[in-house]
Amino acid sequence: MPRRHRHHHSIQQRRLQQRFWAQREAQGLVGAQAPRAQEEAAAAATPSPPQSPQGASSSPTGLADNPGHHYNEDSISQEEEGPSTSQDPADPASVLKEALDDKISDLIYFLLLKYRMKEPTTKEEMLDVVIKDYQDHFAEIFREASECMQLVFGVDVKEVDPPGHSYILVTSVGLTYEEELNDDQRFPKAGLLIIVLGLIYLESDCAQEEVIWDALGGMGVHAGSEHFIYREPRKLITQDWVQEGYLEYRQVPNSDPACYEFLWGPRARAETSKLKVLEYVAKVIGYDPRSFPLLYEEALRDEEEGA
């Protein structure tokens, strides 16, 4: 690539990264959706459990914990208190919005339970168990809950039988990454993995470790600090995902003192693509991926070559 093109490509990457992390830091993972979804996803951060489906555990430990803004319970509680003080409880629109927010929260809780139990679901089940008296608003509730599942947790709610309205929950961008969720690990971590893959792509397919941690710090994820979702994130990123083949973690040649860098691992290259990851990142920040033509064109070329 000519030097001038490399220079413009670098500028484009940096602008995308700055926009991406400025928005992530300002809004947190939940707030990375469309403007209307941002408020409702914030309310979804502290879901109350709906009635469990037949055969499901009625109280899976910890699923009602807060996955919200910067994954910080105090900041979410402040966000929730803010809108409530400005709403007139006698206003029918406010009453309806609050009720729909609750239903979005309940549906997120329900879908997390289904993902944990590796069970499919149907529209009928969601209506009977969660939506109940708000069936006329199913499309809106389902859309917002599905976006939150994808952009916060890296889990897609995928329709597999359109006539029967049946859905399964799978990891986003084509990854086969599976997590054993239990009382110790309550929330999916795939969303963070996709973000790290996106950062590596934004850094010309090779990101220095300090760049990764600086960026993740804007999300409240710090190496060496216990995180209530990710536990100790350094081990997760530098060991677990490396062992699983999603990341490559190596010393920068001739670095003294030694420093390290990340690349996509063979499993990431086999299961997903730059285009899928770029589209995920673009959706997080509310942009069309074609708004970043150099990155998008490179991702398209990579997709065509791999076809």
Coordinates of C-alpha atoms in Angstrom, one line a residue, residues 15 80 85 98 108 117 127 134 154 176 184 197 201 203 223 237 274:
R15 CA -11.1 8.4 13.9
E80 CA -32.5 5.1 36.5
T85 CA -38.0 12.3 38.6
E98 CA -42.4 2.6 32.4
I108 CA -33.8 -9.7 28.7
M117 CA -29.9 -23.3 29.9
L127 CA -45.9 -13.7 25.1
Y134 CA -48.7 -6.0 26.5
G154 CA -22.6 -10.6 22.2
T176 CA -18.9 -20.7 18.2
D184 CA -19.9 -17.9 39.5
L197 CA -11.3 -8.4 18.0
Y201 CA -8.8 -4.8 13.4
E203 CA -5.2 -1.2 14.8
A223 CA -6.1 -5.4 34.0
I237 CA -7.9 -11.9 27.6
K274 CA -13.4 -8.4 9.5

